[in-house]
Short mmCIF file of N, CA, C and O and ligand atoms in Angstrom, two decimals:
data_model
loop_
_atom_site.label_atom_id
_atom_site.label_comp_id
_atom_site.label_asym_id
_atom_site.label_seq_id
_atom_site.Cartn_x
_atom_site.Cartn_y
_atom_site.Cartn_z
N MET A 1 -58.38 -60.36 -195.04
CA MET A 1 -57.46 -59.51 -194.27
C MET A 1 -58.00 -59.29 -192.86
O MET A 1 -58.88 -58.47 -192.63
N HIS A 2 -57.47 -60.03 -191.91
CA HIS A 2 -57.97 -59.88 -190.55
C HIS A 2 -57.32 -58.70 -189.84
O HIS A 2 -57.70 -58.37 -188.73
N GLU A 3 -56.38 -58.04 -190.50
CA GLU A 3 -55.74 -56.89 -189.87
C GLU A 3 -56.72 -55.74 -189.64
O GLU A 3 -56.51 -54.96 -188.72
N LEU A 4 -57.76 -55.66 -190.46
CA LEU A 4 -58.73 -54.59 -190.23
C LEU A 4 -59.35 -54.77 -188.84
O LEU A 4 -59.44 -53.83 -188.06
N GLY A 5 -59.74 -55.99 -188.53
CA GLY A 5 -60.32 -56.30 -187.23
C GLY A 5 -59.38 -56.02 -186.08
O GLY A 5 -59.77 -55.40 -185.09
N VAL A 6 -58.13 -56.48 -186.21
CA VAL A 6 -57.19 -56.27 -185.09
C VAL A 6 -56.82 -54.80 -184.96
O VAL A 6 -56.58 -54.32 -183.86
N THR A 7 -56.80 -54.08 -186.08
CA THR A 7 -56.49 -52.65 -186.01
C THR A 7 -57.65 -51.90 -185.34
O THR A 7 -57.43 -50.98 -184.56
N GLU A 8 -58.88 -52.33 -185.62
CA GLU A 8 -60.05 -51.72 -184.96
C GLU A 8 -60.00 -51.94 -183.46
O GLU A 8 -60.25 -51.02 -182.68
N SER A 9 -59.65 -53.16 -183.06
CA SER A 9 -59.54 -53.46 -181.62
C SER A 9 -58.44 -52.62 -180.99
O SER A 9 -58.59 -52.11 -179.87
N MET A 10 -57.33 -52.49 -181.70
CA MET A 10 -56.20 -51.72 -181.19
C MET A 10 -56.60 -50.26 -181.00
O MET A 10 -56.37 -49.66 -179.96
N LEU A 11 -57.27 -49.70 -182.02
CA LEU A 11 -57.68 -48.31 -181.96
C LEU A 11 -58.68 -48.09 -180.81
O LEU A 11 -58.63 -47.08 -180.11
N ASP A 12 -59.54 -49.08 -180.63
CA ASP A 12 -60.52 -49.03 -179.56
C ASP A 12 -59.84 -48.92 -178.19
O ASP A 12 -60.22 -48.09 -177.36
N VAL A 13 -58.84 -49.75 -177.98
CA VAL A 13 -58.08 -49.73 -176.72
C VAL A 13 -57.42 -48.37 -176.54
O VAL A 13 -57.48 -47.75 -175.47
N VAL A 14 -56.80 -47.87 -177.61
CA VAL A 14 -56.10 -46.58 -177.56
C VAL A 14 -57.06 -45.44 -177.22
O VAL A 14 -56.78 -44.62 -176.34
N LEU A 15 -58.21 -45.42 -177.87
CA LEU A 15 -59.16 -44.34 -177.65
C LEU A 15 -59.76 -44.39 -176.24
O LEU A 15 -60.01 -43.35 -175.62
N ARG A 16 -59.95 -45.59 -175.73
CA ARG A 16 -60.48 -45.72 -174.37
C ARG A 16 -59.46 -45.22 -173.34
O ARG A 16 -59.81 -44.52 -172.41
N HIS A 17 -58.18 -45.61 -173.55
CA HIS A 17 -57.12 -45.13 -172.66
C HIS A 17 -57.02 -43.60 -172.73
O HIS A 17 -56.88 -42.94 -171.71
N ALA A 18 -57.09 -43.08 -173.94
CA ALA A 18 -56.96 -41.64 -174.14
C ALA A 18 -58.11 -40.91 -173.46
O ALA A 18 -57.90 -39.90 -172.78
N ALA A 19 -59.33 -41.43 -173.60
CA ALA A 19 -60.50 -40.79 -173.00
C ALA A 19 -60.39 -40.80 -171.48
O ALA A 19 -60.70 -39.82 -170.81
N ARG A 20 -59.92 -41.92 -170.94
CA ARG A 20 -59.78 -42.05 -169.50
C ARG A 20 -58.78 -41.03 -168.96
O ARG A 20 -58.89 -40.57 -167.83
N ASN A 21 -57.81 -40.69 -169.78
CA ASN A 21 -56.79 -39.72 -169.34
C ASN A 21 -57.08 -38.31 -169.85
O ASN A 21 -56.21 -37.45 -169.81
N ARG A 22 -58.30 -38.11 -170.34
CA ARG A 22 -58.74 -36.81 -170.84
C ARG A 22 -57.77 -36.22 -171.87
O ARG A 22 -57.45 -35.03 -171.84
N ALA A 23 -57.29 -37.06 -172.74
CA ALA A 23 -56.34 -36.61 -173.77
C ALA A 23 -57.07 -35.85 -174.87
O ALA A 23 -58.25 -36.10 -175.14
N THR A 24 -56.35 -34.93 -175.48
CA THR A 24 -56.93 -34.22 -176.63
C THR A 24 -56.32 -34.74 -177.92
O THR A 24 -56.79 -34.48 -179.02
N GLY A 25 -55.24 -35.51 -177.76
CA GLY A 25 -54.60 -36.09 -178.94
C GLY A 25 -53.71 -37.25 -178.52
O GLY A 25 -53.27 -37.33 -177.39
N VAL A 26 -53.49 -38.15 -179.49
CA VAL A 26 -52.56 -39.27 -179.25
C VAL A 26 -51.39 -39.06 -180.20
O VAL A 26 -51.59 -38.93 -181.42
N THR A 27 -50.17 -38.96 -179.65
CA THR A 27 -49.02 -38.67 -180.50
C THR A 27 -48.26 -39.94 -180.92
O THR A 27 -47.65 -39.99 -181.97
N ARG A 28 -48.35 -40.95 -180.06
CA ARG A 28 -47.57 -42.16 -180.35
C ARG A 28 -48.25 -43.37 -179.73
O ARG A 28 -48.77 -43.30 -178.62
N ILE A 29 -48.22 -44.46 -180.47
CA ILE A 29 -48.80 -45.71 -179.96
C ILE A 29 -47.71 -46.77 -180.00
O ILE A 29 -47.15 -47.06 -181.06
N ASN A 30 -47.37 -47.30 -178.83
CA ASN A 30 -46.34 -48.33 -178.75
C ASN A 30 -46.99 -49.70 -178.72
O ASN A 30 -47.79 -50.01 -177.84
N LEU A 31 -46.64 -50.49 -179.71
CA LEU A 31 -47.27 -51.80 -179.86
C LEU A 31 -46.25 -52.92 -179.72
O LEU A 31 -45.07 -52.74 -180.04
N VAL A 32 -46.72 -54.03 -179.26
CA VAL A 32 -45.88 -55.23 -179.17
C VAL A 32 -46.38 -56.20 -180.22
O VAL A 32 -47.57 -56.51 -180.28
N LEU A 33 -45.47 -56.65 -181.07
CA LEU A 33 -45.85 -57.57 -182.12
C LEU A 33 -44.91 -58.77 -182.13
O LEU A 33 -43.70 -58.64 -182.32
N GLY A 34 -45.48 -59.93 -181.89
CA GLY A 34 -44.68 -61.16 -181.89
C GLY A 34 -44.19 -61.50 -183.29
O GLY A 34 -44.92 -61.30 -184.27
N ASP A 35 -42.98 -62.00 -183.36
CA ASP A 35 -42.40 -62.38 -184.65
C ASP A 35 -43.22 -63.46 -185.34
O ASP A 35 -43.20 -63.60 -186.55
N SER A 36 -43.93 -64.24 -184.55
CA SER A 36 -44.70 -65.32 -185.13
C SER A 36 -46.19 -65.00 -185.19
O SER A 36 -47.02 -65.85 -185.44
N SER A 37 -46.51 -63.73 -184.96
CA SER A 37 -47.90 -63.31 -185.08
C SER A 37 -48.24 -63.28 -186.56
O SER A 37 -47.38 -63.08 -187.40
N THR A 38 -49.52 -63.47 -186.87
CA THR A 38 -49.93 -63.43 -188.28
C THR A 38 -50.23 -62.00 -188.72
O THR A 38 -50.56 -61.76 -189.88
N VAL A 39 -50.12 -61.07 -187.77
CA VAL A 39 -50.41 -59.68 -188.10
C VAL A 39 -49.24 -59.03 -188.84
O VAL A 39 -48.10 -59.16 -188.43
N MET A 40 -49.55 -58.37 -189.93
CA MET A 40 -48.53 -57.69 -190.71
C MET A 40 -48.48 -56.21 -190.32
O MET A 40 -49.49 -55.51 -190.36
N GLU A 41 -47.28 -55.77 -189.98
CA GLU A 41 -47.06 -54.39 -189.57
C GLU A 41 -47.58 -53.40 -190.61
O GLU A 41 -48.26 -52.43 -190.29
N GLU A 42 -47.27 -53.65 -191.87
CA GLU A 42 -47.66 -52.73 -192.95
C GLU A 42 -49.18 -52.62 -193.06
O GLU A 42 -49.71 -51.54 -193.34
N SER A 43 -49.87 -53.75 -192.84
CA SER A 43 -51.33 -53.72 -192.95
C SER A 43 -51.95 -52.93 -191.82
O SER A 43 -52.92 -52.20 -192.01
N VAL A 44 -51.36 -53.06 -190.62
CA VAL A 44 -51.87 -52.31 -189.47
C VAL A 44 -51.71 -50.81 -189.74
O VAL A 44 -52.62 -50.02 -189.52
N ARG A 45 -50.54 -50.44 -190.28
CA ARG A 45 -50.30 -49.02 -190.61
C ARG A 45 -51.32 -48.53 -191.64
O ARG A 45 -51.86 -47.44 -191.54
N PHE A 46 -51.54 -49.37 -192.63
CA PHE A 46 -52.47 -49.03 -193.71
C PHE A 46 -53.88 -48.79 -193.18
O PHE A 46 -54.50 -47.76 -193.44
N TYR A 47 -54.38 -49.73 -192.39
CA TYR A 47 -55.75 -49.60 -191.86
C TYR A 47 -55.85 -48.49 -190.82
O TYR A 47 -56.88 -47.82 -190.71
N PHE A 48 -54.78 -48.32 -190.05
CA PHE A 48 -54.81 -47.27 -189.03
C PHE A 48 -54.99 -45.90 -189.66
O PHE A 48 -55.73 -45.05 -189.14
N ASP A 49 -54.32 -45.68 -190.80
CA ASP A 49 -54.46 -44.40 -191.52
C ASP A 49 -55.91 -44.14 -191.89
O ASP A 49 -56.38 -43.00 -191.89
N ILE A 50 -56.63 -45.20 -192.24
CA ILE A 50 -58.01 -45.07 -192.69
C ILE A 50 -58.97 -44.91 -191.51
O ILE A 50 -59.73 -43.95 -191.44
N ILE A 51 -58.92 -45.87 -190.56
CA ILE A 51 -59.92 -45.83 -189.49
C ILE A 51 -59.55 -44.86 -188.36
O ILE A 51 -60.40 -44.50 -187.55
N GLY A 52 -58.27 -44.44 -188.32
CA GLY A 52 -57.86 -43.49 -187.28
C GLY A 52 -58.25 -42.07 -187.65
O GLY A 52 -58.21 -41.16 -186.82
N LYS A 53 -58.63 -41.89 -188.90
CA LYS A 53 -58.99 -40.56 -189.38
C LYS A 53 -60.18 -40.01 -188.60
O LYS A 53 -61.11 -40.74 -188.27
N ASP A 54 -60.14 -38.72 -188.29
CA ASP A 54 -61.20 -38.05 -187.54
C ASP A 54 -61.37 -38.57 -186.12
O ASP A 54 -62.41 -38.38 -185.50
N THR A 55 -60.35 -39.26 -185.61
CA THR A 55 -60.34 -39.58 -184.18
C THR A 55 -59.17 -38.79 -183.60
O THR A 55 -58.36 -38.24 -184.36
N ILE A 56 -59.06 -38.76 -182.26
CA ILE A 56 -57.95 -38.01 -181.69
C ILE A 56 -56.62 -38.73 -181.89
O ILE A 56 -55.56 -38.19 -181.60
N ALA A 57 -56.67 -39.95 -182.39
CA ALA A 57 -55.44 -40.71 -182.65
C ALA A 57 -54.92 -40.48 -184.06
O ALA A 57 -53.88 -41.02 -184.45
N GLN A 58 -55.63 -39.67 -184.82
CA GLN A 58 -55.20 -39.43 -186.20
C GLN A 58 -53.78 -38.89 -186.24
O GLN A 58 -53.42 -37.98 -185.49
N GLY A 59 -52.96 -39.46 -187.10
CA GLY A 59 -51.59 -39.00 -187.27
C GLY A 59 -50.62 -39.50 -186.21
O GLY A 59 -49.44 -39.14 -186.24
N ALA A 60 -51.09 -40.31 -185.29
CA ALA A 60 -50.19 -40.83 -184.25
C ALA A 60 -49.13 -41.72 -184.88
O ALA A 60 -49.39 -42.41 -185.86
N GLU A 61 -47.95 -41.68 -184.29
CA GLU A 61 -46.86 -42.51 -184.80
C GLU A 61 -47.03 -43.93 -184.22
O GLU A 61 -47.26 -44.10 -183.03
N LEU A 62 -46.93 -44.91 -185.08
CA LEU A 62 -47.03 -46.30 -184.61
C LEU A 62 -45.63 -46.85 -184.43
O LEU A 62 -44.83 -46.86 -185.36
N ASN A 63 -45.35 -47.29 -183.22
CA ASN A 63 -44.04 -47.85 -182.94
C ASN A 63 -44.20 -49.33 -182.58
O ASN A 63 -44.86 -49.68 -181.61
N PHE A 64 -43.60 -50.19 -183.41
CA PHE A 64 -43.73 -51.63 -183.18
C PHE A 64 -42.50 -52.18 -182.47
O PHE A 64 -41.38 -51.97 -182.92
N ARG A 65 -42.72 -52.86 -181.37
CA ARG A 65 -41.62 -53.56 -180.72
C ARG A 65 -41.80 -55.05 -181.04
O ARG A 65 -42.83 -55.64 -180.72
N ARG A 66 -40.82 -55.59 -181.74
CA ARG A 66 -40.93 -57.00 -182.14
C ARG A 66 -40.46 -57.91 -181.03
O ARG A 66 -39.45 -57.66 -180.38
N VAL A 67 -41.22 -58.97 -180.81
CA VAL A 67 -40.90 -59.93 -179.77
C VAL A 67 -40.60 -61.28 -180.43
O VAL A 67 -41.40 -61.76 -181.23
N PRO A 68 -39.42 -61.87 -180.13
CA PRO A 68 -39.10 -63.14 -180.77
C PRO A 68 -39.96 -64.29 -180.25
O PRO A 68 -40.52 -64.20 -179.15
N LEU A 69 -40.06 -65.32 -181.04
CA LEU A 69 -40.82 -66.50 -180.65
C LEU A 69 -40.01 -67.26 -179.60
O LEU A 69 -38.87 -67.66 -179.84
N LYS A 70 -40.61 -67.40 -178.41
CA LYS A 70 -39.91 -68.08 -177.31
C LYS A 70 -40.77 -69.19 -176.76
O LYS A 70 -41.99 -69.10 -176.73
N ALA A 71 -40.11 -70.23 -176.31
CA ALA A 71 -40.82 -71.35 -175.72
C ALA A 71 -40.18 -71.72 -174.39
O ALA A 71 -39.05 -71.31 -174.09
N LYS A 72 -40.95 -72.46 -173.60
CA LYS A 72 -40.44 -72.91 -172.30
C LYS A 72 -40.67 -74.41 -172.19
O LYS A 72 -41.69 -74.93 -172.62
N CYS A 73 -39.68 -75.06 -171.59
CA CYS A 73 -39.78 -76.51 -171.43
C CYS A 73 -40.34 -76.82 -170.04
O CYS A 73 -39.77 -76.41 -169.04
N PRO A 74 -41.47 -77.54 -169.97
CA PRO A 74 -42.05 -77.86 -168.66
C PRO A 74 -41.23 -78.90 -167.90
O PRO A 74 -41.35 -79.04 -166.69
N GLU A 75 -40.40 -79.63 -168.62
CA GLU A 75 -39.59 -80.69 -167.99
C GLU A 75 -38.44 -80.10 -167.17
O GLU A 75 -38.26 -80.43 -166.02
N CYS A 76 -37.64 -79.22 -167.80
CA CYS A 76 -36.46 -78.71 -167.10
C CYS A 76 -36.52 -77.20 -166.84
O CYS A 76 -35.63 -76.64 -166.23
N GLY A 77 -37.58 -76.53 -167.33
CA GLY A 77 -37.74 -75.12 -167.05
C GLY A 77 -36.96 -74.19 -167.96
O GLY A 77 -36.98 -72.98 -167.80
N GLU A 78 -36.26 -74.74 -168.92
CA GLU A 78 -35.45 -73.95 -169.86
C GLU A 78 -36.35 -73.05 -170.72
O GLU A 78 -37.38 -73.50 -171.21
N GLU A 79 -35.95 -71.77 -170.85
CA GLU A 79 -36.65 -70.88 -171.77
C GLU A 79 -35.71 -70.59 -172.92
O GLU A 79 -34.54 -70.30 -172.69
N PHE A 80 -36.20 -70.68 -174.13
CA PHE A 80 -35.31 -70.52 -175.28
C PHE A 80 -36.04 -69.89 -176.45
O PHE A 80 -37.26 -69.93 -176.56
N GLN A 81 -35.23 -69.30 -177.33
CA GLN A 81 -35.76 -68.68 -178.53
C GLN A 81 -35.92 -69.75 -179.61
O GLN A 81 -34.99 -70.54 -179.84
N VAL A 82 -37.08 -69.78 -180.23
CA VAL A 82 -37.34 -70.79 -181.25
C VAL A 82 -36.80 -70.31 -182.59
O VAL A 82 -37.13 -69.22 -183.06
N VAL A 83 -35.93 -71.09 -183.18
CA VAL A 83 -35.36 -70.74 -184.48
C VAL A 83 -35.84 -71.75 -185.51
O VAL A 83 -35.75 -72.97 -185.30
N GLU A 84 -36.37 -71.24 -186.60
CA GLU A 84 -36.89 -72.08 -187.68
C GLU A 84 -37.84 -73.17 -187.21
O GLU A 84 -37.78 -74.32 -187.62
N TYR A 85 -38.71 -72.77 -186.31
CA TYR A 85 -39.77 -73.66 -185.81
C TYR A 85 -39.27 -74.96 -185.20
O TYR A 85 -39.95 -75.98 -185.24
N ASP A 86 -38.07 -74.92 -184.63
CA ASP A 86 -37.57 -76.07 -183.92
C ASP A 86 -37.90 -75.87 -182.43
O ASP A 86 -37.28 -75.06 -181.76
N PHE A 87 -38.90 -76.61 -181.97
CA PHE A 87 -39.37 -76.44 -180.59
C PHE A 87 -38.69 -77.40 -179.61
O PHE A 87 -39.11 -77.54 -178.48
N THR A 88 -37.65 -78.07 -180.04
CA THR A 88 -36.95 -79.01 -179.16
C THR A 88 -36.18 -78.24 -178.08
O THR A 88 -35.47 -77.28 -178.38
N CYS A 89 -36.34 -78.67 -176.85
CA CYS A 89 -35.65 -78.00 -175.74
C CYS A 89 -34.14 -78.18 -175.86
O CYS A 89 -33.66 -79.31 -175.96
N PRO A 90 -33.37 -77.07 -175.83
CA PRO A 90 -31.91 -77.19 -175.93
C PRO A 90 -31.31 -77.74 -174.63
O PRO A 90 -30.16 -78.19 -174.62
N GLY A 91 -32.09 -77.73 -173.55
CA GLY A 91 -31.59 -78.20 -172.27
C GLY A 91 -31.64 -79.72 -172.15
O GLY A 91 -30.65 -80.37 -171.83
N CYS A 92 -32.83 -80.29 -172.44
CA CYS A 92 -33.00 -81.73 -172.22
C CYS A 92 -33.48 -82.46 -173.47
O CYS A 92 -33.78 -83.65 -173.41
N ARG A 93 -33.57 -81.77 -174.57
CA ARG A 93 -34.04 -82.32 -175.85
C ARG A 93 -35.52 -82.74 -175.80
O ARG A 93 -35.98 -83.49 -176.65
N GLY A 94 -36.22 -82.26 -174.79
CA GLY A 94 -37.64 -82.57 -174.69
C GLY A 94 -38.42 -81.87 -175.80
O GLY A 94 -37.98 -80.87 -176.35
N THR A 95 -39.58 -82.42 -176.14
CA THR A 95 -40.36 -81.85 -177.25
C THR A 95 -41.73 -81.34 -176.80
O THR A 95 -42.52 -80.89 -177.62
N LYS A 96 -42.00 -81.38 -175.49
CA LYS A 96 -43.31 -80.92 -175.01
C LYS A 96 -43.26 -79.46 -174.62
O LYS A 96 -43.87 -79.04 -173.63
N THR A 97 -42.51 -78.67 -175.35
CA THR A 97 -42.33 -77.27 -174.99
C THR A 97 -43.55 -76.43 -175.33
O THR A 97 -44.31 -76.77 -176.24
N GLU A 98 -43.72 -75.34 -174.58
CA GLU A 98 -44.87 -74.46 -174.78
C GLU A 98 -44.43 -73.06 -175.19
O GLU A 98 -43.45 -72.55 -174.65
N ILE A 99 -45.18 -72.47 -176.10
CA ILE A 99 -44.86 -71.11 -176.54
C ILE A 99 -45.22 -70.13 -175.42
O ILE A 99 -46.30 -70.19 -174.85
N ILE A 100 -44.28 -69.26 -175.07
CA ILE A 100 -44.57 -68.27 -174.03
C ILE A 100 -44.63 -66.85 -174.59
O ILE A 100 -45.20 -65.96 -173.98
N SER A 101 -44.05 -66.61 -175.75
CA SER A 101 -44.19 -65.29 -176.37
C SER A 101 -43.87 -65.40 -177.86
O SER A 101 -43.29 -66.38 -178.31
N GLY A 102 -44.28 -64.37 -178.60
CA GLY A 102 -43.98 -64.36 -180.03
C GLY A 102 -45.21 -64.37 -180.91
O GLY A 102 -45.13 -64.24 -182.11
N ARG A 103 -46.39 -64.52 -180.29
CA ARG A 103 -47.61 -64.54 -181.10
C ARG A 103 -48.53 -63.37 -180.78
O ARG A 103 -49.64 -63.29 -181.29
N GLU A 104 -48.08 -62.50 -179.90
CA GLU A 104 -48.95 -61.44 -179.43
C GLU A 104 -49.00 -60.23 -180.35
O GLU A 104 -48.09 -59.98 -181.11
N PHE A 105 -50.08 -59.52 -180.25
CA PHE A 105 -50.19 -58.20 -180.87
C PHE A 105 -51.01 -57.39 -179.88
O PHE A 105 -52.18 -57.66 -179.68
N GLN A 106 -50.38 -56.44 -179.21
CA GLN A 106 -51.10 -55.66 -178.22
C GLN A 106 -50.53 -54.26 -178.05
O GLN A 106 -49.40 -53.98 -178.48
N VAL A 107 -51.33 -53.42 -177.43
CA VAL A 107 -50.90 -52.05 -177.15
C VAL A 107 -50.09 -52.08 -175.86
O VAL A 107 -50.56 -52.58 -174.84
N GLU A 108 -48.87 -51.59 -175.93
CA GLU A 108 -48.02 -51.56 -174.75
C GLU A 108 -48.24 -50.27 -173.97
O GLU A 108 -48.40 -50.26 -172.77
N SER A 109 -48.22 -49.16 -174.68
CA SER A 109 -48.47 -47.86 -174.04
C SER A 109 -48.80 -46.84 -175.12
O SER A 109 -48.58 -47.09 -176.31
N ILE A 110 -49.32 -45.72 -174.68
CA ILE A 110 -49.60 -44.64 -175.63
C ILE A 110 -49.06 -43.33 -175.07
O ILE A 110 -48.89 -43.19 -173.86
N GLU A 111 -48.75 -42.43 -175.97
CA GLU A 111 -48.33 -41.09 -175.54
C GLU A 111 -49.37 -40.12 -176.00
O GLU A 111 -49.78 -40.12 -177.17
N ILE A 112 -49.83 -39.29 -175.06
CA ILE A 112 -50.95 -38.41 -175.36
C ILE A 112 -50.56 -36.95 -175.19
O ILE A 112 -49.54 -36.63 -174.60
N SER A 113 -51.42 -36.11 -175.72
CA SER A 113 -51.18 -34.68 -175.55
C SER A 113 -52.46 -34.03 -175.03
O SER A 113 -53.49 -34.66 -175.02
ZN1 LIG B 1 -36.02 -79.18 -171.24
#
């Protein structure tokens, strides 16, 4: 379960931001999670409950914003949403497309008190 590691990194980022802003509590954590990320939302929630305990982020609401898997074609510049792992460019049928979003897991913002 690599979610423990990614949740630790996430909490670390949150606590550093909170400390920098002299927060006494974190009420909400807004996260970005790519549809094609291997991170499971439920696992992050599960580990956060455990490792967030006794930190100022304890009890914070986790809000996940899902990002679809998107690719871009270097040939014609078309950006498109990847459906069922079909990476073929809908513009020129090219196949050398690159993923531009959908695999990320990061902290977007936090709300503090
Ligand atoms: Zn193309």
